Amino acid sequence: MNNIFAIPAFSDNYIWCIHDSKHAIVVDPGDASPVIKTLNEKQLTLTHILITHHHHDHIGGIKELKETYPEAIVYGPQNPQIDGIDQRLKEGSNIALHNPNIDLKVMETPGHTMDHIVFYNQQLLFCGDTLFSAGCGRMFEGTPDVFYRSLQKLARLPEQIKVYCTHEYTLANLAFAAHVDPENDVLRDYQTWATAQREKNQITLPSNIAEQKQINPFLRCSSQKIKQNIESIMNLSTESEVEVFAALRSCKDNF
């Protein structure tokens, strides 16, 4: 039975660690130091590293971790600019990892960056910066239609899947979500819970797909209330869900 916990890094990053009490996998290690410290404290040996995209706060620790754990295998996207990837993956790739044992599928989710991939199975999703709790990543490289399609792919996953994203952005995302979806009672209750979590210095992750479909405005672009609210806020009209998404993303960028 594997366990999963978050290793905090930088100001708001989470490096997810999957372990079987002896061996460990880490996801998006932007900084090697907290990973090495944690693995030493828990007497875990790093065997695999999963990378979702090329931003430095997700790949910055690869070199030092490989030097410290030379047997560790690094899995990541097709982007040749990421140094240290041992196996480059694409849409539909399957990886069967051992020590710890876990089977994962790969989905391409361009939008935040064009090289972005996610790792998932029937229980969990490591989604990097594509999907956040109550939000999504900034659109640095993609276009609204590309990013929206990626999010819709994630929304179609089984609802029980736990969502492990890589930043503690939940309260800020919920504040924006309440701004564009103020009559959403589920969202309001989730905001109360998340606020209490952060007041206790507890993390707000993971969430799950079912919750995100209820509280995340970027997964709710078909909502007529959200459409009307964002049109009023932005003083524009939208003809499609992609245009609603684009308006939401633009509004969030300046919220």
PDB file of C-alpha atoms in Angstrom:
ATOM      1  CA  MET A   1       0.000   0.000   0.000  1.00  0.00           C
ATOM      2  CA  ASN A   2       1.469   3.320  -1.059  1.00  0.00           C
ATOM      3  CA  ASN A   3       1.256   6.549   0.896  1.00  0.00           C
ATOM      4  CA  ILE A   4       1.303  10.075  -0.525  1.00  0.00           C
ATOM      5  CA  PHE A   5       2.329  13.269   1.222  1.00  0.00           C
ATOM      6  CA  ALA A   6       3.419  16.753   0.253  1.00  0.00           C
ATOM      7  CA  ILE A   7       6.938  18.130   0.648  1.00  0.00           C
ATOM      8  CA  PRO A   8       6.625  21.949   0.818  1.00  0.00           C
ATOM      9  CA  ALA A   9       9.048  23.939  -1.343  1.00  0.00           C
ATOM     10  CA  PHE A  10       9.615  27.622  -2.097  1.00  0.00           C
ATOM     11  CA  SER A  11       6.692  29.750  -0.887  1.00  0.00           C
ATOM     12  CA  ASP A  12       3.723  27.688  -2.070  1.00  0.00           C
ATOM     13  CA  ASN A  13       4.904  24.635  -4.059  1.00  0.00           C
ATOM     14  CA  TYR A  14       4.140  21.048  -3.138  1.00  0.00           C
ATOM     15  CA  ILE A  15       6.447  18.253  -4.265  1.00  0.00           C
ATOM     16  CA  TRP A  16       4.310  15.133  -3.983  1.00  0.00           C
ATOM     17  CA  CYS A  17       6.002  12.006  -2.614  1.00  0.00           C
ATOM     18  CA  ILE A  18       4.594   8.498  -3.119  1.00  0.00           C
ATOM     19  CA  HIS A  19       6.251   5.841  -0.960  1.00  0.00           C
ATOM     20  CA  ASP A  20       5.955   2.264   0.303  1.00  0.00           C
ATOM     21  CA  SER A  21       7.957   2.907   3.520  1.00  0.00           C
ATOM     22  CA  LYS A  22      11.207   2.018   1.718  1.00  0.00           C
ATOM     23  CA  HIS A  23      11.167   3.553  -1.755  1.00  0.00           C
ATOM     24  CA  ALA A  24       9.867   6.858  -3.034  1.00  0.00           C
ATOM     25  CA  ILE A  25       8.677   8.652  -6.162  1.00  0.00           C
ATOM     26  CA  VAL A  26       8.585  12.450  -6.268  1.00  0.00           C
ATOM     27  CA  VAL A  27       6.609  14.674  -8.611  1.00  0.00           C
ATOM     28  CA  ASP A  28       7.933  17.996  -9.946  1.00  0.00           C
ATOM     29  CA  PRO A  29      10.914  18.516  -7.599  1.00  0.00           C
ATOM     30  CA  GLY A  30      11.757  22.160  -8.215  1.00  0.00           C
ATOM     31  CA  ASP A  31      14.171  22.116  -5.266  1.00  0.00           C
ATOM     32  CA  ALA A  32      16.238  19.097  -4.282  1.00  0.00           C
ATOM     33  CA  SER A  33      17.066  20.210  -0.730  1.00  0.00           C
ATOM     34  CA  PRO A  34      13.690  19.611   0.974  1.00  0.00           C
ATOM     35  CA  VAL A  35      13.324  16.327  -0.915  1.00  0.00           C
ATOM     36  CA  ILE A  36      16.700  14.986   0.225  1.00  0.00           C
ATOM     37  CA  LYS A  37      16.079  16.169   3.785  1.00  0.00           C
ATOM     38  CA  THR A  38      12.661  14.507   3.929  1.00  0.00           C
ATOM     39  CA  LEU A  39      13.803  11.250   2.341  1.00  0.00           C
ATOM     40  CA  ASN A  40      16.705  11.033   4.797  1.00  0.00           C
ATOM     41  CA  GLU A  41      14.399  11.677   7.760  1.00  0.00           C
ATOM     42  CA  LYS A  42      11.966   8.997   6.615  1.00  0.00           C
ATOM     43  CA  GLN A  43      14.720   6.602   5.474  1.00  0.00           C
ATOM     44  CA  LEU A  44      13.355   6.420   1.934  1.00  0.00           C
ATOM     45  CA  THR A  45      15.307   5.762  -1.270  1.00  0.00           C
ATOM     46  CA  LEU A  46      14.315   7.768  -4.339  1.00  0.00           C
ATOM     47  CA  THR A  47      13.598   5.500  -7.299  1.00  0.00           C
ATOM     48  CA  HIS A  48      11.583   7.629  -9.748  1.00  0.00           C
ATOM     49  CA  ILE A  49      10.970  11.291 -10.587  1.00  0.00           C
ATOM     50  CA  LEU A  50       7.891  12.471 -12.504  1.00  0.00           C
ATOM     51  CA  ILE A  51       7.987  15.805 -14.370  1.00  0.00           C
ATOM     52  CA  THR A  52       4.895  17.552 -15.773  1.00  0.00           C
ATOM     53  CA  HIS A  53       6.417  20.582 -17.549  1.00  0.00           C
ATOM     54  CA  HIS A  54       9.526  22.691 -17.993  1.00  0.00           C
ATOM     55  CA  HIS A  55       9.106  25.553 -15.506  1.00  0.00           C
ATOM     56  CA  HIS A  56      12.064  25.848 -13.149  1.00  0.00           C
ATOM     57  CA  ASP A  57      10.028  25.454  -9.962  1.00  0.00           C
ATOM     58  CA  HIS A  58       9.144  21.960 -11.233  1.00  0.00           C
ATOM     59  CA  ILE A  59      12.487  20.773 -12.644  1.00  0.00           C
ATOM     60  CA  GLY A  60      15.157  22.691 -10.702  1.00  0.00           C
ATOM     61  CA  GLY A  61      16.019  19.765  -8.427  1.00  0.00           C
ATOM     62  CA  ILE A  62      16.505  17.073 -11.063  1.00  0.00           C
ATOM     63  CA  LYS A  63      20.293  17.378 -11.398  1.00  0.00           C
ATOM     64  CA  GLU A  64      21.055  17.250  -7.674  1.00  0.00           C
ATOM     65  CA  LEU A  65      18.579  14.445  -7.061  1.00  0.00           C
ATOM     66  CA  LYS A  66      20.123  12.384  -9.850  1.00  0.00           C
ATOM     67  CA  GLU A  67      23.567  12.971  -8.359  1.00  0.00           C
ATOM     68  CA  THR A  68      22.320  11.922  -4.921  1.00  0.00           C
ATOM     69  CA  TYR A  69      20.217   8.984  -6.168  1.00  0.00           C
ATOM     70  CA  PRO A  70      21.915   7.893  -9.428  1.00  0.00           C
ATOM     71  CA  GLU A  71      19.570   4.913  -9.877  1.00  0.00           C
ATOM     72  CA  ALA A  72      16.483   7.126  -9.969  1.00  0.00           C
ATOM     73  CA  ILE A  73      14.698   7.227 -13.338  1.00  0.00           C
ATOM     74  CA  VAL A  74      13.221  10.511 -14.555  1.00  0.00           C
ATOM     75  CA  TYR A  75      10.008  10.545 -16.599  1.00  0.00           C
ATOM     76  CA  GLY A  76       8.802  13.669 -18.348  1.00  0.00           C
ATOM     77  CA  PRO A  77       7.403  15.317 -21.472  1.00  0.00           C
ATOM     78  CA  GLN A  78       8.831  15.306 -24.966  1.00  0.00           C
ATOM     79  CA  ASN A  79      10.427  18.757 -24.504  1.00  0.00           C
ATOM     80  CA  PRO A  80      14.171  18.309 -25.306  1.00  0.00           C
ATOM     81  CA  GLN A  81      15.001  21.491 -23.380  1.00  0.00           C
ATOM     82  CA  ILE A  82      14.447  19.671 -20.076  1.00  0.00           C
ATOM     83  CA  ASP A  83      17.776  18.150 -19.086  1.00  0.00           C
ATOM     84  CA  GLY A  84      17.881  14.850 -17.250  1.00  0.00           C
ATOM     85  CA  ILE A  85      14.768  13.133 -18.617  1.00  0.00           C
ATOM     86  CA  ASP A  86      15.422   9.395 -19.023  1.00  0.00           C
ATOM     87  CA  GLN A  87      12.076   8.455 -20.549  1.00  0.00           C
ATOM     88  CA  ARG A  88      10.093  10.993 -22.566  1.00  0.00           C
ATOM     89  CA  LEU A  89       6.361  10.409 -22.576  1.00  0.00           C
ATOM     90  CA  LYS A  90       3.389  11.391 -24.714  1.00  0.00           C
ATOM     91  CA  GLU A  91      -0.394  11.073 -24.833  1.00  0.00           C
ATOM     92  CA  GLY A  92      -1.362   7.483 -24.119  1.00  0.00           C
ATOM     93  CA  SER A  93       1.959   6.407 -22.616  1.00  0.00           C
ATOM     94  CA  ASN A  94       1.695   3.887 -19.787  1.00  0.00           C
ATOM     95  CA  ILE A  95       4.339   3.430 -17.108  1.00  0.00           C
ATOM     96  CA  ALA A  96       4.481   0.558 -14.630  1.00  0.00           C
ATOM     97  CA  LEU A  97       6.743   1.610 -11.766  1.00  0.00           C
ATOM     98  CA  HIS A  98       8.193  -0.727  -9.153  1.00  0.00           C
ATOM     99  CA  ASN A  99       9.442   0.104  -5.652  1.00  0.00           C
ATOM    100  CA  PRO A 100       6.989   1.602  -5.015  1.00  0.00           C
ATOM    101  CA  ASN A 101       4.553  -0.194  -7.286  1.00  0.00           C
ATOM    102  CA  ILE A 102       2.186   2.062  -9.207  1.00  0.00           C
ATOM    103  CA  ASP A 103       0.768   2.054 -12.730  1.00  0.00           C
ATOM    104  CA  LEU A 104       0.207   5.443 -14.352  1.00  0.00           C
ATOM    105  CA  LYS A 105      -1.120   6.730 -17.651  1.00  0.00           C
ATOM    106  CA  VAL A 106      -0.040   9.925 -19.359  1.00  0.00           C
ATOM    107  CA  MET A 107      -2.236  12.626 -20.847  1.00  0.00           C
ATOM    108  CA  GLU A 108      -1.032  15.692 -22.727  1.00  0.00           C
ATOM    109  CA  THR A 109      -2.638  18.857 -21.328  1.00  0.00           C
ATOM    110  CA  PRO A 110      -1.173  21.874 -23.167  1.00  0.00           C
ATOM    111  CA  GLY A 111      -2.263  25.352 -22.156  1.00  0.00           C
ATOM    112  CA  HIS A 112      -0.215  26.497 -19.158  1.00  0.00           C
ATOM    113  CA  THR A 113       2.772  25.355 -21.215  1.00  0.00           C
ATOM    114  CA  MET A 114       2.671  23.487 -24.497  1.00  0.00           C
ATOM    115  CA  ASP A 115       4.748  20.574 -23.177  1.00  0.00           C
ATOM    116  CA  HIS A 116       2.540  19.922 -20.136  1.00  0.00           C
ATOM    117  CA  ILE A 117       1.611  16.337 -19.319  1.00  0.00           C
ATOM    118  CA  VAL A 118      -0.220  14.797 -16.373  1.00  0.00           C
ATOM    119  CA  PHE A 119       0.052  11.394 -14.702  1.00  0.00           C
ATOM    120  CA  TYR A 120      -3.066   9.531 -13.593  1.00  0.00           C
ATOM    121  CA  ASN A 121      -4.808   6.257 -12.831  1.00  0.00           C
ATOM    122  CA  GLN A 122      -8.223   5.340 -11.433  1.00  0.00           C
ATOM    123  CA  GLN A 123      -7.335   6.715  -7.994  1.00  0.00           C
ATOM    124  CA  LEU A 124      -5.210   9.813  -8.518  1.00  0.00           C
ATOM    125  CA  LEU A 125      -4.113  12.615 -10.812  1.00  0.00           C
ATOM    126  CA  PHE A 126      -0.811  14.499 -10.657  1.00  0.00           C
ATOM    127  CA  CYS A 127      -1.768  17.516 -12.733  1.00  0.00           C
ATOM    128  CA  GLY A 128       1.124  19.953 -12.226  1.00  0.00           C
ATOM    129  CA  ASP A 129      -0.057  23.468 -13.058  1.00  0.00           C
ATOM    130  CA  THR A 130      -2.863  22.566 -15.480  1.00  0.00           C
ATOM    131  CA  LEU A 131      -5.604  22.237 -12.860  1.00  0.00           C
ATOM    132  CA  PHE A 132      -5.625  23.790  -9.397  1.00  0.00           C
ATOM    133  CA  SER A 133      -8.194  23.508  -6.660  1.00  0.00           C
ATOM    134  CA  ALA A 134     -10.859  26.017  -7.785  1.00  0.00           C
ATOM    135  CA  GLY A 135      -8.583  27.299 -10.554  1.00  0.00           C
ATOM    136  CA  CYS A 136      -6.171  26.564 -13.377  1.00  0.00           C
ATOM    137  CA  GLY A 137      -2.679  27.653 -14.350  1.00  0.00           C
ATOM    138  CA  ARG A 138      -1.886  30.875 -16.138  1.00  0.00           C
ATOM    139  CA  MET A 139      -1.969  30.565 -19.910  1.00  0.00           C
ATOM    140  CA  PHE A 140       1.717  31.207 -20.626  1.00  0.00           C
ATOM    141  CA  GLU A 141       2.047  29.329 -23.921  1.00  0.00           C
ATOM    142  CA  GLY A 142      -1.319  27.978 -25.020  1.00  0.00           C
ATOM    143  CA  THR A 143      -4.454  29.530 -26.464  1.00  0.00           C
ATOM    144  CA  PRO A 144      -7.914  29.507 -24.854  1.00  0.00           C
ATOM    145  CA  ASP A 145      -9.239  26.719 -27.073  1.00  0.00           C
ATOM    146  CA  VAL A 146      -6.169  24.533 -26.439  1.00  0.00           C
ATOM    147  CA  PHE A 147      -6.247  25.071 -22.667  1.00  0.00           C
ATOM    148  CA  TYR A 148     -10.012  24.621 -22.448  1.00  0.00           C
ATOM    149  CA  ARG A 149      -9.810  21.281 -24.260  1.00  0.00           C
ATOM    150  CA  SER A 150      -7.118  20.123 -21.835  1.00  0.00           C
ATOM    151  CA  LEU A 151      -9.272  20.995 -18.833  1.00  0.00           C
ATOM    152  CA  GLN A 152     -12.269  19.239 -20.363  1.00  0.00           C
ATOM    153  CA  LYS A 153     -10.165  16.075 -20.716  1.00  0.00           C
ATOM    154  CA  LEU A 154      -9.462  16.207 -16.979  1.00  0.00           C
ATOM    155  CA  ALA A 155     -13.115  16.935 -16.172  1.00  0.00           C
ATOM    156  CA  ARG A 156     -14.094  13.719 -17.959  1.00  0.00           C
ATOM    157  CA  LEU A 157     -11.977  11.564 -15.645  1.00  0.00           C
ATOM    158  CA  PRO A 158     -13.810   9.494 -13.001  1.00  0.00           C
ATOM    159  CA  GLU A 159     -15.140  11.772 -10.283  1.00  0.00           C
ATOM    160  CA  GLN A 160     -13.529   9.900  -7.373  1.00  0.00           C
ATOM    161  CA  ILE A 161      -9.998  10.564  -8.647  1.00  0.00           C
ATOM    162  CA  LYS A 162      -7.976  12.614  -6.177  1.00  0.00           C
ATOM    163  CA  VAL A 163      -6.419  15.766  -7.637  1.00  0.00           C
ATOM    164  CA  TYR A 164      -2.822  16.450  -6.590  1.00  0.00           C
ATOM    165  CA  CYS A 165      -1.790  19.834  -7.977  1.00  0.00           C
ATOM    166  CA  THR A 166       1.469  21.569  -7.141  1.00  0.00           C
ATOM    167  CA  HIS A 167       0.626  24.900  -5.522  1.00  0.00           C
ATOM    168  CA  GLU A 168      -1.243  26.095  -2.444  1.00  0.00           C
ATOM    169  CA  TYR A 169      -3.345  28.582  -4.401  1.00  0.00           C
ATOM    170  CA  THR A 170      -6.707  27.400  -3.099  1.00  0.00           C
ATOM    171  CA  LEU A 171      -7.832  30.412  -1.050  1.00  0.00           C
ATOM    172  CA  ALA A 172      -6.932  32.901  -3.784  1.00  0.00           C
ATOM    173  CA  ASN A 173      -8.658  30.718  -6.362  1.00  0.00           C
ATOM    174  CA  LEU A 174     -11.765  30.395  -4.200  1.00  0.00           C
ATOM    175  CA  ALA A 175     -11.934  34.167  -3.762  1.00  0.00           C
ATOM    176  CA  PHE A 176     -12.023  34.575  -7.534  1.00  0.00           C
ATOM    177  CA  ALA A 177     -14.468  31.700  -7.952  1.00  0.00           C
ATOM    178  CA  ALA A 178     -16.844  33.353  -5.476  1.00  0.00           C
ATOM    179  CA  HIS A 179     -16.488  36.603  -7.446  1.00  0.00           C
ATOM    180  CA  VAL A 180     -17.771  35.009 -10.661  1.00  0.00           C
ATOM    181  CA  ASP A 181     -20.054  32.370  -9.090  1.00  0.00           C
ATOM    182  CA  PRO A 182     -21.425  34.081  -5.950  1.00  0.00           C
ATOM    183  CA  GLU A 183     -24.610  31.998  -5.601  1.00  0.00           C
ATOM    184  CA  ASN A 184     -22.784  28.661  -5.460  1.00  0.00           C
ATOM    185  CA  ASP A 185     -23.495  27.186  -2.007  1.00  0.00           C
ATOM    186  CA  VAL A 186     -21.064  24.289  -2.485  1.00  0.00           C
ATOM    187  CA  LEU A 187     -18.328  26.790  -3.297  1.00  0.00           C
ATOM    188  CA  ARG A 188     -19.148  28.857  -0.221  1.00  0.00           C
ATOM    189  CA  ASP A 189     -18.964  25.797   2.040  1.00  0.00           C
ATOM    190  CA  TYR A 190     -15.663  24.741   0.455  1.00  0.00           C
ATOM    191  CA  GLN A 191     -14.288  28.241   1.028  1.00  0.00           C
ATOM    192  CA  THR A 192     -15.185  27.979   4.716  1.00  0.00           C
ATOM    193  CA  TRP A 193     -13.444  24.610   4.985  1.00  0.00           C
ATOM    194  CA  ALA A 194     -10.316  25.755   3.116  1.00  0.00           C
ATOM    195  CA  THR A 195     -10.039  28.910   5.234  1.00  0.00           C
ATOM    196  CA  ALA A 196     -10.155  26.796   8.400  1.00  0.00           C
ATOM    197  CA  GLN A 197      -7.499  24.477   6.981  1.00  0.00           C
ATOM    198  CA  ARG A 198      -5.096  27.324   6.263  1.00  0.00           C
ATOM    199  CA  GLU A 199      -5.723  28.920   9.678  1.00  0.00           C
ATOM    200  CA  LYS A 200      -4.476  25.627  11.153  1.00  0.00           C
ATOM    201  CA  ASN A 201      -1.535  25.675   8.693  1.00  0.00           C
ATOM    202  CA  GLN A 202      -2.950  22.551   7.041  1.00  0.00           C
ATOM    203  CA  ILE A 203      -2.852  22.017   3.278  1.00  0.00           C
ATOM    204  CA  THR A 204      -6.029  22.095   1.188  1.00  0.00           C
ATOM    205  CA  LEU A 205      -5.051  19.231  -1.127  1.00  0.00           C
ATOM    206  CA  PRO A 206      -5.826  16.820  -2.577  1.00  0.00           C
ATOM    207  CA  SER A 207      -9.269  17.626  -3.885  1.00  0.00           C
ATOM    208  CA  ASN A 208     -11.150  15.360  -6.300  1.00  0.00           C
ATOM    209  CA  ILE A 209     -12.710  15.653  -9.734  1.00  0.00           C
ATOM    210  CA  ALA A 210     -16.273  15.708  -8.376  1.00  0.00           C
ATOM    211  CA  GLU A 211     -15.512  18.659  -6.091  1.00  0.00           C
ATOM    212  CA  GLN A 212     -13.743  20.549  -8.840  1.00  0.00           C
ATOM    213  CA  LYS A 213     -16.695  20.187 -11.191  1.00  0.00           C
ATOM    214  CA  GLN A 214     -18.817  21.878  -8.535  1.00  0.00           C
ATOM    215  CA  ILE A 215     -16.520  24.704  -7.403  1.00  0.00           C
ATOM    216  CA  ASN A 216     -14.008  25.417 -10.190  1.00  0.00           C
ATOM    217  CA  PRO A 217     -15.273  28.105 -12.595  1.00  0.00           C
ATOM    218  CA  PHE A 218     -12.804  26.987 -15.279  1.00  0.00           C
ATOM    219  CA  LEU A 219     -14.593  23.616 -15.360  1.00  0.00           C
ATOM    220  CA  ARG A 220     -18.007  25.297 -15.283  1.00  0.00           C
ATOM    221  CA  CYS A 221     -17.906  27.405 -18.444  1.00  0.00           C
ATOM    222  CA  SER A 222     -21.276  25.951 -19.473  1.00  0.00           C
ATOM    223  CA  SER A 223     -22.945  27.586 -16.452  1.00  0.00           C
ATOM    224  CA  GLN A 224     -25.293  30.335 -17.591  1.00  0.00           C
ATOM    225  CA  LYS A 225     -24.835  32.174 -14.291  1.00  0.00           C
ATOM    226  CA  ILE A 226     -21.046  32.212 -14.668  1.00  0.00           C
ATOM    227  CA  LYS A 227     -21.408  33.279 -18.313  1.00  0.00           C
ATOM    228  CA  GLN A 228     -23.689  36.163 -17.351  1.00  0.00           C
ATOM    229  CA  ASN A 229     -21.497  37.211 -14.426  1.00  0.00           C
ATOM    230  CA  ILE A 230     -18.227  37.240 -16.372  1.00  0.00           C
ATOM    231  CA  GLU A 231     -19.850  39.121 -19.243  1.00  0.00           C
ATOM    232  CA  SER A 232     -21.055  41.748 -16.776  1.00  0.00           C
ATOM    233  CA  ILE A 233     -17.698  41.975 -14.999  1.00  0.00           C
ATOM    234  CA  MET A 234     -15.685  42.187 -18.221  1.00  0.00           C
ATOM    235  CA  ASN A 235     -18.285  44.194 -20.174  1.00  0.00           C
ATOM    236  CA  LEU A 236     -18.283  41.815 -23.128  1.00  0.00           C
ATOM    237  CA  SER A 237     -20.378  39.114 -24.751  1.00  0.00           C
ATOM    238  CA  THR A 238     -19.359  35.487 -25.242  1.00  0.00           C
ATOM    239  CA  GLU A 239     -20.567  33.091 -27.916  1.00  0.00           C
ATOM    240  CA  SER A 240     -19.009  29.821 -26.718  1.00  0.00           C
ATOM    241  CA  GLU A 241     -17.656  28.037 -23.661  1.00  0.00           C
ATOM    242  CA  VAL A 242     -14.135  28.686 -24.950  1.00  0.00           C
ATOM    243  CA  GLU A 243     -14.857  32.420 -24.940  1.00  0.00           C
ATOM    244  CA  VAL A 244     -16.229  32.156 -21.399  1.00  0.00           C
ATOM    245  CA  PHE A 245     -13.012  30.377 -20.408  1.00  0.00           C
ATOM    246  CA  ALA A 246     -10.884  33.073 -22.078  1.00  0.00           C
ATOM    247  CA  ALA A 247     -12.799  35.804 -20.243  1.00  0.00           C
ATOM    248  CA  LEU A 248     -12.431  33.989 -16.924  1.00  0.00           C
ATOM    249  CA  ARG A 249      -8.694  33.483 -17.422  1.00  0.00           C
ATOM    250  CA  SER A 250      -8.185  37.129 -18.392  1.00  0.00           C
ATOM    251  CA  CYS A 251     -10.223  38.313 -15.410  1.00  0.00           C
ATOM    252  CA  LYS A 252      -8.332  36.033 -13.000  1.00  0.00           C
ATOM    253  CA  ASP A 253      -4.993  37.341 -14.306  1.00  0.00           C
ATOM    254  CA  ASN A 254      -5.931  40.785 -13.031  1.00  0.00           C
ATOM    255  CA  PHE A 255      -8.005  39.830  -9.992  1.00  0.00           C
TER     256      PHE A 255
END
